[in-house]
Amino acid sequence: MAILGSIIKTAIDLRGALVSEKSPIESQNEVLTNLLEKAKDTAFGKYYGFSKILEADDIEKEFKQKVPYFDYHQMEAEWWNKTQEGLEDISWPGNPTYFARSSGTTGKTSKRIPVTDDMVEAIRTTGIKQVGALANFDVPSDFFEKEIMMLGSSTNLEAQNQFLEGEISGISASNIPFWFRGFYKPGEEIALMEDWDEKVETIAKRAREWDIGALSGIPSWMELMLKKVIEYHDANTIHDIWPNLQVYTSGGVAFQPYEKSFNQLLAHPITIIDTYLASEGFLAFQNRPDTTSMKLVTDNGIYFEFVPFKPEYINEDGSLSQDAPSLSLAEVEKDVDYVLIISTVSGAWRYLIGDTVAFTDVEKAEIKITGRTKFFLNVVGSQLSVNKMEVALREMEEKFDIEIPEFTLAAVKIDDAFHHHWYLGTETEVNNEELAKALDEALKDANKNYAVARSKALKGVKVSVVDPTVFHEWSGKNKKKGGQVKMEKVMDEEKFADWEAFVKEFNGK
């Protein structure tokens, strides 16, 4: 047994035994109070009367009544633009050190989200909590002596006036503790590379130099990197290159859609741990092995609210209606889709992050990501969430014995009637018409609103199968490869027309 690994594992096990956590609800009450107390003298805090809110008998209720919902565009236009101009104490004390650039999944231009020193510390602390949670998983002592491949954005942050800018994965990697740097791969030199293809090519060339025990990154880009390494070394699986690979920390999106194709790259199963690191903060991570759900980080600088995900509460642009009710952690129910709202130590207040979640265990505050508010397809009343789409596609994988890691769709008019046109990314040949019929039936069974729509205004389903590479190249064309970039699952007709033109060009038609 490796001595160093045994020491580290024992320390983690001991920490888990000694650290007793407060209840998530109690922790959330304290977090909100601390946020309001710290920000009460900022311009935002004075405008919305944080000092008065703190005097209320029910601080949560008063906070909801006094402070409206904000999406990114509202927060940026009314408050964060002043921070970007160099003014201090706007929505959080002082000035942030960083701005996280995030193109998200649908934006044509990058968002610039403040990342304060308090948030950097919160992300680091949650990272330590996640490492501590490994005590709950069956990993051997020698795992803790292996290296970790963290595939993210460039750590070469750009100076913009008094701030440094980059994607959150790059900001996080640039703040790695000194004691961890010997374990961190691909190392600072490669991590600085801006060009994703060059970065992956370099990783592939040097792969045999490293003893990788764990991977960390967004599934779609991680899968592409692993394929490149395998191809470069003419190997059968990634375990031929990294035999001690035992853990993959997924992030950014749910891992389940990629599970089948990802497992094809392995010689044997590895431990998958889901995480939820967004530009706005480290929100949740998988805390135990007997679930694929993630535990909300309820005691570390982020206050959560939950709005029932119903069409009447969502505006056409994906923002929230101001009369939409929000629930605290004490009020939520299991298996209900909620729009996630956060207030943070980076000065985001009642902020629509854009994701929808559902609780799998309310007492443990465990959630799964179910979709995006903008990826809610409700043309002619179909009310399709990404979660419903993903469930149906997993059925298609089983029924046709294929892998579908990527997809997108739109409601389009064909002969003056609405149809759902799906593009499915798979390397397996399959009959499009048979797939369309099966997918349609699966969605009818899973969603009564969809079934009603199909009997009325939604006249048909069309499926086009394409190589998964098309989705990655589309991301490269419109934003850039790697990092936090995710494929948009639902497009409007204008974007979908651009997509179809790109697919034809890619296929040489």
XYZ file of C-alpha atoms in Angstrom:
509
model
C 0.000 0.000 0.000
C 1.352 3.397 -0.967
C 2.403 5.227 2.212
C 1.589 8.780 1.057
C -1.731 7.702 -0.417
C -2.601 5.883 2.798
C -1.856 8.994 4.853
C -4.012 11.197 2.606
C -6.883 8.717 2.602
C -6.731 8.380 6.395
C -6.789 12.184 6.745
C -9.842 12.408 4.472
C -11.626 9.634 6.356
C -10.810 11.316 9.682
C -12.026 14.701 8.442
C -15.303 13.121 7.327
C -15.747 11.581 10.783
C -14.974 14.810 12.664
C -16.805 17.417 10.557
C -20.474 17.677 11.477
C -22.612 19.776 9.176
C -25.647 21.852 10.044
C -28.903 21.074 8.314
C -29.108 22.535 4.772
C -32.071 24.722 5.774
C -30.264 26.140 8.811
C -27.148 26.727 6.715
C -29.155 28.596 4.067
C -30.680 30.924 6.656
C -27.183 31.794 7.882
C -25.840 32.274 4.351
C -28.612 34.744 3.438
C -28.085 36.728 6.624
C -24.323 36.863 6.034
C -24.763 37.928 2.403
C -27.105 40.753 3.345
C -24.907 41.851 6.266
C -21.759 41.999 4.129
C -23.423 43.801 1.196
C -25.676 46.211 3.115
C -23.390 49.208 2.475
C -22.954 48.554 -1.255
C -24.920 50.585 -3.800
C -27.181 47.573 -4.381
C -27.636 46.960 -0.662
C -28.568 50.578 0.016
C -30.957 50.747 -2.951
C -32.893 47.668 -1.841
C -32.669 48.396 1.891
C -30.642 45.431 3.103
C -30.336 46.973 6.575
C -34.139 47.080 6.876
C -34.448 43.528 5.535
C -32.053 42.358 8.264
C -34.361 43.867 10.916
C -37.390 41.921 9.666
C -38.888 39.038 11.664
C -38.791 36.883 8.524
C -35.653 37.837 6.595
C -36.292 35.381 3.747
C -39.798 36.666 3.131
C -38.712 40.315 3.298
C -35.810 39.648 0.928
C -38.178 38.150 -1.669
C -40.582 41.079 -1.383
C -37.975 43.818 -1.644
C -35.538 42.465 -4.263
C -36.719 41.569 -7.807
C -35.446 38.738 -9.999
C -32.496 39.521 -12.250
C -31.254 37.728 -15.329
C -27.736 38.402 -16.617
C -28.747 41.234 -18.941
C -30.626 43.082 -16.204
C -27.866 42.617 -13.649
C -25.212 43.718 -16.128
C -27.111 46.755 -17.426
C -28.190 48.059 -14.033
C -25.228 47.133 -11.796
C -22.279 45.145 -13.129
C -21.508 47.626 -15.907
C -20.625 50.117 -13.175
C -18.249 47.563 -11.656
C -16.657 47.040 -15.069
C -16.083 50.803 -15.239
C -14.014 50.531 -12.057
C -16.512 51.807 -9.483
C -16.280 50.083 -6.099
C -18.931 48.713 -3.738
C -21.603 48.253 -6.407
C -23.223 44.868 -5.745
C -20.458 43.473 -3.503
C -17.886 45.251 -1.309
C -14.783 46.455 -3.162
C -14.033 45.261 -6.673
C -13.756 41.745 -8.092
C -10.338 40.465 -9.102
C -11.748 38.560 -12.072
C -14.550 38.500 -14.583
C -15.599 35.088 -15.862
C -16.378 35.079 -19.562
C -19.202 32.757 -20.439
C -20.846 32.397 -23.830
C -23.140 29.858 -22.183
C -25.117 27.905 -24.730
C -27.166 30.458 -26.611
C -25.522 33.851 -26.300
C -23.915 35.401 -29.360
C -21.559 37.468 -27.207
C -19.731 36.495 -24.044
C -21.217 37.314 -20.691
C -18.857 38.899 -18.160
C -19.667 37.720 -14.649
C -17.779 39.087 -11.623
C -15.678 36.648 -9.599
C -14.675 38.170 -6.273
C -11.933 36.993 -3.939
C -14.722 35.715 -1.681
C -16.003 33.588 -4.571
C -12.519 32.256 -5.398
C -12.220 31.184 -1.763
C -15.719 29.666 -1.824
C -14.879 27.639 -4.944
C -11.629 26.463 -3.364
C -13.427 25.487 -0.146
C -16.094 23.548 -2.056
C -13.333 21.829 -4.018
C -11.843 20.659 -0.711
C -15.296 19.446 0.375
C -15.546 17.459 -2.845
C -12.155 15.842 -2.250
C -13.308 15.049 1.286
C -16.380 13.338 -0.146
C -14.081 10.773 -1.786
C -14.074 9.102 1.634
C -17.588 7.936 0.717
C -16.400 6.264 -2.496
C -14.535 3.006 -2.923
C -11.168 4.307 -4.094
C -7.883 2.683 -3.007
C -5.170 4.533 -1.111
C -2.773 4.655 -4.065
C -5.325 6.702 -6.010
C -4.285 9.718 -3.939
C -0.760 9.539 -5.380
C -1.894 9.695 -9.006
C -2.127 12.753 -11.232
C -5.329 14.556 -12.212
C -6.054 15.646 -15.779
C -8.124 18.845 -15.624
C -9.310 19.729 -19.110
C -10.599 23.270 -19.227
C -10.141 26.679 -20.737
C -6.835 28.460 -21.048
C -5.370 29.722 -17.778
C -3.851 32.600 -19.747
C -6.183 35.257 -18.352
C -6.495 38.559 -20.215
C -6.010 41.878 -18.470
C -9.000 44.173 -19.061
C -8.419 47.476 -17.290
C -7.974 46.497 -13.619
C -9.532 43.028 -14.004
C -8.376 39.648 -15.280
C -10.780 37.814 -17.595
C -11.200 34.193 -18.663
C -13.575 31.247 -18.351
C -14.279 29.998 -14.835
C -12.326 26.769 -15.412
C -9.290 28.867 -16.356
C -9.737 31.154 -13.337
C -10.078 28.148 -11.019
C -7.029 26.418 -12.509
C -4.970 29.589 -12.125
C -5.788 29.554 -8.400
C -4.751 25.956 -7.745
C -2.971 25.668 -4.356
C 0.820 25.260 -4.560
C 0.725 21.834 -2.890
C -1.598 20.519 -5.618
C 0.416 21.639 -8.639
C 2.561 18.525 -8.733
C -0.599 16.432 -9.243
C -2.186 18.798 -11.786
C -1.977 17.899 -15.466
C -1.574 18.842 -18.271
C 0.523 21.392 -16.377
C 0.764 25.161 -16.577
C 2.506 25.366 -19.969
C -0.156 23.364 -21.832
C -2.993 24.878 -19.794
C -1.973 28.328 -21.065
C -2.643 27.327 -24.694
C -5.550 29.209 -26.253
C -6.074 26.888 -29.240
C -8.065 23.853 -28.116
C -6.957 21.601 -30.985
C -3.313 22.418 -30.289
C -3.835 21.765 -26.582
C -5.401 18.346 -27.194
C -2.731 17.401 -29.743
C -0.026 18.250 -27.187
C -1.815 16.262 -24.464
C -2.003 13.269 -26.819
C 1.728 13.426 -27.595
C 2.717 13.604 -23.932
C 0.038 11.299 -22.501
C 2.370 8.399 -21.709
C 4.520 10.692 -19.541
C 1.750 10.948 -16.950
C 0.186 8.519 -14.470
C -3.382 9.804 -14.584
C -5.729 8.584 -11.854
C -8.573 11.063 -12.358
C -10.134 13.229 -15.063
C -12.066 16.477 -14.636
C -13.991 18.427 -17.270
C -17.117 18.725 -19.434
C -18.086 15.294 -20.869
C -18.277 16.206 -24.561
C -14.810 17.767 -24.664
C -13.313 15.136 -22.356
C -14.586 12.392 -24.657
C -13.013 14.069 -27.682
C -9.686 14.415 -25.865
C -9.699 10.746 -24.825
C -10.446 9.655 -28.401
C -7.506 11.747 -29.630
C -5.140 10.180 -27.079
C -6.317 6.666 -27.971
C -6.008 7.357 -31.701
C -2.554 8.962 -31.398
C -1.139 5.924 -29.581
C -3.081 3.376 -31.657
C -4.574 1.996 -28.439
C -7.816 0.151 -27.809
C -8.928 2.074 -24.716
C -7.670 4.917 -22.560
C -6.629 2.364 -19.912
C -3.908 1.199 -22.312
C -2.374 4.658 -21.814
C -3.470 5.443 -18.257
C -3.929 2.053 -16.533
C -4.522 3.657 -13.119
C -7.428 5.860 -14.255
C -10.160 5.304 -11.660
C -12.256 8.481 -11.306
C -13.918 10.964 -13.639
C -15.285 14.183 -12.168
C -17.838 15.367 -14.685
C -19.148 18.913 -14.745
C -21.141 21.564 -16.527
C -23.824 19.198 -17.805
C -25.343 15.892 -16.713
C -23.127 12.902 -17.492
C -25.891 10.402 -18.291
C -26.322 11.399 -21.986
C -22.622 10.668 -22.557
C -22.389 7.544 -20.413
C -22.789 4.930 -23.135
C -20.319 6.463 -25.607
C -17.866 7.379 -22.811
C -17.784 3.822 -21.504
C -16.727 2.601 -24.952
C -13.371 4.315 -24.330
C -12.670 2.391 -21.106
C -11.325 -1.108 -20.453
C -13.304 -1.309 -17.212
C -15.758 0.881 -15.271
C -14.488 3.895 -13.338
C -16.091 5.998 -10.613
C -18.120 8.888 -12.046
C -18.658 11.911 -9.814
C -20.934 14.699 -11.063
C -20.226 18.338 -10.179
C -21.983 21.635 -10.850
C -19.396 24.381 -11.348
C -20.805 27.384 -13.223
C -19.372 30.820 -13.976
C -21.460 32.073 -11.052
C -20.068 29.604 -8.493
C -19.530 26.003 -7.405
C -23.132 25.036 -6.702
C -23.218 21.283 -6.043
C -21.314 18.010 -6.233
C -22.039 14.312 -5.891
C -21.475 13.447 -2.271
C -22.090 9.686 -2.187
C -21.784 6.716 -4.548
C -25.301 5.293 -4.321
C -26.846 8.132 -6.338
C -26.067 10.168 -9.455
C -27.575 13.268 -7.833
C -25.563 16.194 -6.490
C -25.710 17.811 -3.078
C -26.264 21.570 -3.085
C -23.493 23.467 -1.305
C -25.759 25.200 1.177
C -23.168 26.606 3.599
C -20.651 28.375 1.391
C -21.612 31.795 0.042
C -24.589 30.906 -2.188
C -28.256 31.305 -1.254
C -30.702 29.276 -3.342
C -34.314 29.880 -4.343
C -36.545 27.747 -6.531
C -39.313 28.852 -8.903
C -41.711 26.159 -10.198
C -40.882 25.588 -13.865
C -44.210 26.421 -15.492
C -44.827 28.094 -18.876
C -46.758 30.968 -17.308
C -43.706 31.996 -15.263
C -41.237 32.030 -18.188
C -41.070 35.001 -20.553
C -40.428 34.502 -24.265
C -36.749 35.445 -23.879
C -36.270 32.850 -21.118
C -36.347 35.365 -18.246
C -38.673 35.091 -15.248
C -41.943 36.875 -14.719
C -41.600 39.082 -11.636
C -44.804 37.648 -10.170
C -43.449 34.079 -10.295
C -43.394 32.638 -6.749
C -40.086 31.462 -5.312
C -39.612 28.756 -2.722
C -36.872 28.342 -0.150
C -35.126 25.045 0.510
C -37.621 24.410 3.313
C -40.554 24.552 0.867
C -39.460 22.477 -2.146
C -40.837 19.075 -3.137
C -39.247 16.020 -4.660
C -39.395 15.358 -8.425
C -40.639 18.838 -9.372
C -38.778 20.944 -11.939
C -37.628 24.305 -10.569
C -35.909 27.301 -12.105
C -32.779 27.883 -10.029
C -32.243 31.349 -8.508
C -29.048 32.281 -6.648
C -27.591 35.116 -4.573
C -23.826 34.972 -4.091
C -20.623 36.383 -2.643
C -19.838 37.696 -6.134
C -22.733 40.166 -5.926
C -25.354 38.285 -7.917
C -28.783 38.847 -6.398
C -31.886 36.719 -7.011
C -30.114 35.793 -10.207
C -31.568 33.525 -12.875
C -28.669 31.216 -13.684
C -30.668 29.648 -16.521
C -30.755 26.043 -15.304
C -33.675 23.976 -14.101
C -33.257 21.376 -11.361
C -35.326 18.751 -9.567
C -34.814 17.405 -6.047
C -34.185 13.702 -5.717
C -33.805 13.936 -1.917
C -35.111 17.063 -0.188
C -33.693 16.258 3.269
C -30.186 15.807 1.856
C -30.644 18.782 -0.540
C -29.693 16.574 -3.497
C -30.618 17.623 -7.009
C -30.205 16.751 -10.647
C -29.988 19.278 -13.483
C -33.039 18.837 -15.701
C -32.467 21.451 -18.405
C -32.292 25.116 -19.329
C -35.060 27.702 -19.210
C -34.252 28.659 -22.803
C -34.318 25.006 -23.873
C -38.001 24.605 -23.158
C -39.804 23.792 -26.381
C -43.405 24.976 -26.028
C -44.362 25.750 -29.629
C -48.019 24.675 -30.088
C -48.145 23.553 -26.444
C -45.709 20.620 -26.558
C -44.093 21.652 -23.227
C -40.916 19.633 -23.776
C -38.148 20.107 -21.227
C -34.602 18.907 -21.808
C -35.131 16.307 -19.103
C -38.039 14.757 -21.055
C -35.928 14.855 -24.234
C -33.002 13.142 -22.523
C -35.198 10.384 -21.076
C -36.628 9.643 -24.530
C -33.170 9.575 -26.113
C -31.891 7.112 -23.523
C -34.765 4.872 -24.586
C -33.658 5.238 -28.218
C -30.122 4.210 -27.260
C -31.426 1.021 -25.710
C -33.983 0.250 -28.413
C -31.591 0.717 -31.365
C -28.337 -0.160 -29.553
C -26.733 3.173 -30.443
C -25.045 6.067 -28.636
C -26.492 9.590 -28.878
C -24.230 11.917 -26.877
C -25.342 15.087 -28.709
C -28.586 16.442 -30.143
C -30.426 19.600 -31.067
C -33.902 20.345 -32.382
C -36.303 23.073 -33.435
C -39.977 23.514 -34.163
C -40.117 24.247 -37.901
C -42.875 24.672 -40.463
C -43.086 22.074 -43.219
C -45.962 22.628 -45.692
C -47.502 25.201 -43.320
C -47.613 22.721 -40.427
C -45.350 22.571 -37.357
C -42.936 19.663 -37.002
C -40.166 18.932 -34.528
C -36.940 18.389 -36.454
C -34.301 16.551 -34.441
C -30.618 16.238 -35.305
C -29.106 13.312 -33.423
C -25.357 12.801 -33.164
C -24.396 9.153 -33.505
C -21.729 7.180 -35.315
C -24.079 4.239 -35.939
C -26.167 3.915 -39.095
C -29.878 3.793 -38.298
C -33.067 4.353 -40.274
C -34.191 7.955 -39.730
C -37.891 7.206 -40.178
C -37.878 4.310 -37.717
C -35.979 6.434 -35.208
C -38.414 9.345 -35.650
C -41.431 7.085 -35.086
C -39.945 5.505 -31.948
C -38.843 8.871 -30.535
C -42.302 10.324 -31.132
C -43.966 7.432 -29.295
C -41.537 7.667 -26.369
C -42.258 11.391 -25.954
C -46.022 10.796 -26.099
C -45.718 8.227 -23.324
C -43.520 10.493 -21.183
C -45.388 13.788 -21.594
C -49.166 14.138 -21.838
C -48.866 17.749 -23.075
C -46.712 16.551 -25.953
C -49.250 13.832 -26.759
C -52.048 16.433 -26.889
C -49.950 18.712 -29.107
C -49.245 15.816 -31.490
C -52.965 15.184 -31.853
C -53.542 18.812 -32.833
C -51.134 21.464 -34.129
C -47.840 19.530 -33.963
C -48.106 17.450 -37.123
C -44.951 15.391 -37.218
C -41.431 14.481 -36.140
C -38.390 14.406 -38.411
C -35.009 12.943 -37.476
C -31.663 13.572 -39.173
C -28.694 11.516 -37.980
C -25.275 13.191 -38.201
C -21.763 12.478 -36.982
C -21.255 13.832 -33.413
C -18.211 15.740 -34.695
C -20.583 18.189 -36.397
C -21.764 19.452 -33.008
C -18.227 20.105 -31.800
C -17.272 21.927 -34.997
C -20.432 24.028 -34.768
C -19.382 25.097 -31.269
C -15.941 25.916 -32.641
C -17.439 28.009 -35.447
C -19.803 29.982 -33.223
C -17.811 30.314 -30.022
C -14.774 28.195 -29.356
C -13.937 24.641 -28.483
C -13.448 23.257 -25.000
C -13.870 24.977 -21.667
C -17.413 25.722 -20.529
C -18.944 25.666 -24.033
C -22.108 23.567 -24.291
C -24.264 22.718 -27.264
C -27.650 24.439 -27.481
C -30.360 21.796 -27.313
C -33.233 23.892 -28.678
C -32.895 26.460 -31.468
C -35.223 29.052 -32.930
C -35.973 28.862 -36.655
C -33.326 31.441 -37.627
C -30.528 29.693 -35.704
C -31.754 26.311 -36.942
C -31.501 27.466 -40.559
C -27.861 28.451 -39.907
C -27.284 25.061 -38.281
C -28.703 23.164 -41.245
C -26.574 25.171 -43.674
C -23.519 24.373 -41.552
C -24.347 20.648 -41.508
C -24.667 20.589 -45.309
C -21.367 22.409 -45.689
C -19.671 20.084 -43.192
C -20.929 17.028 -45.054
C -19.804 18.475 -48.364
C -23.269 18.617 -49.873
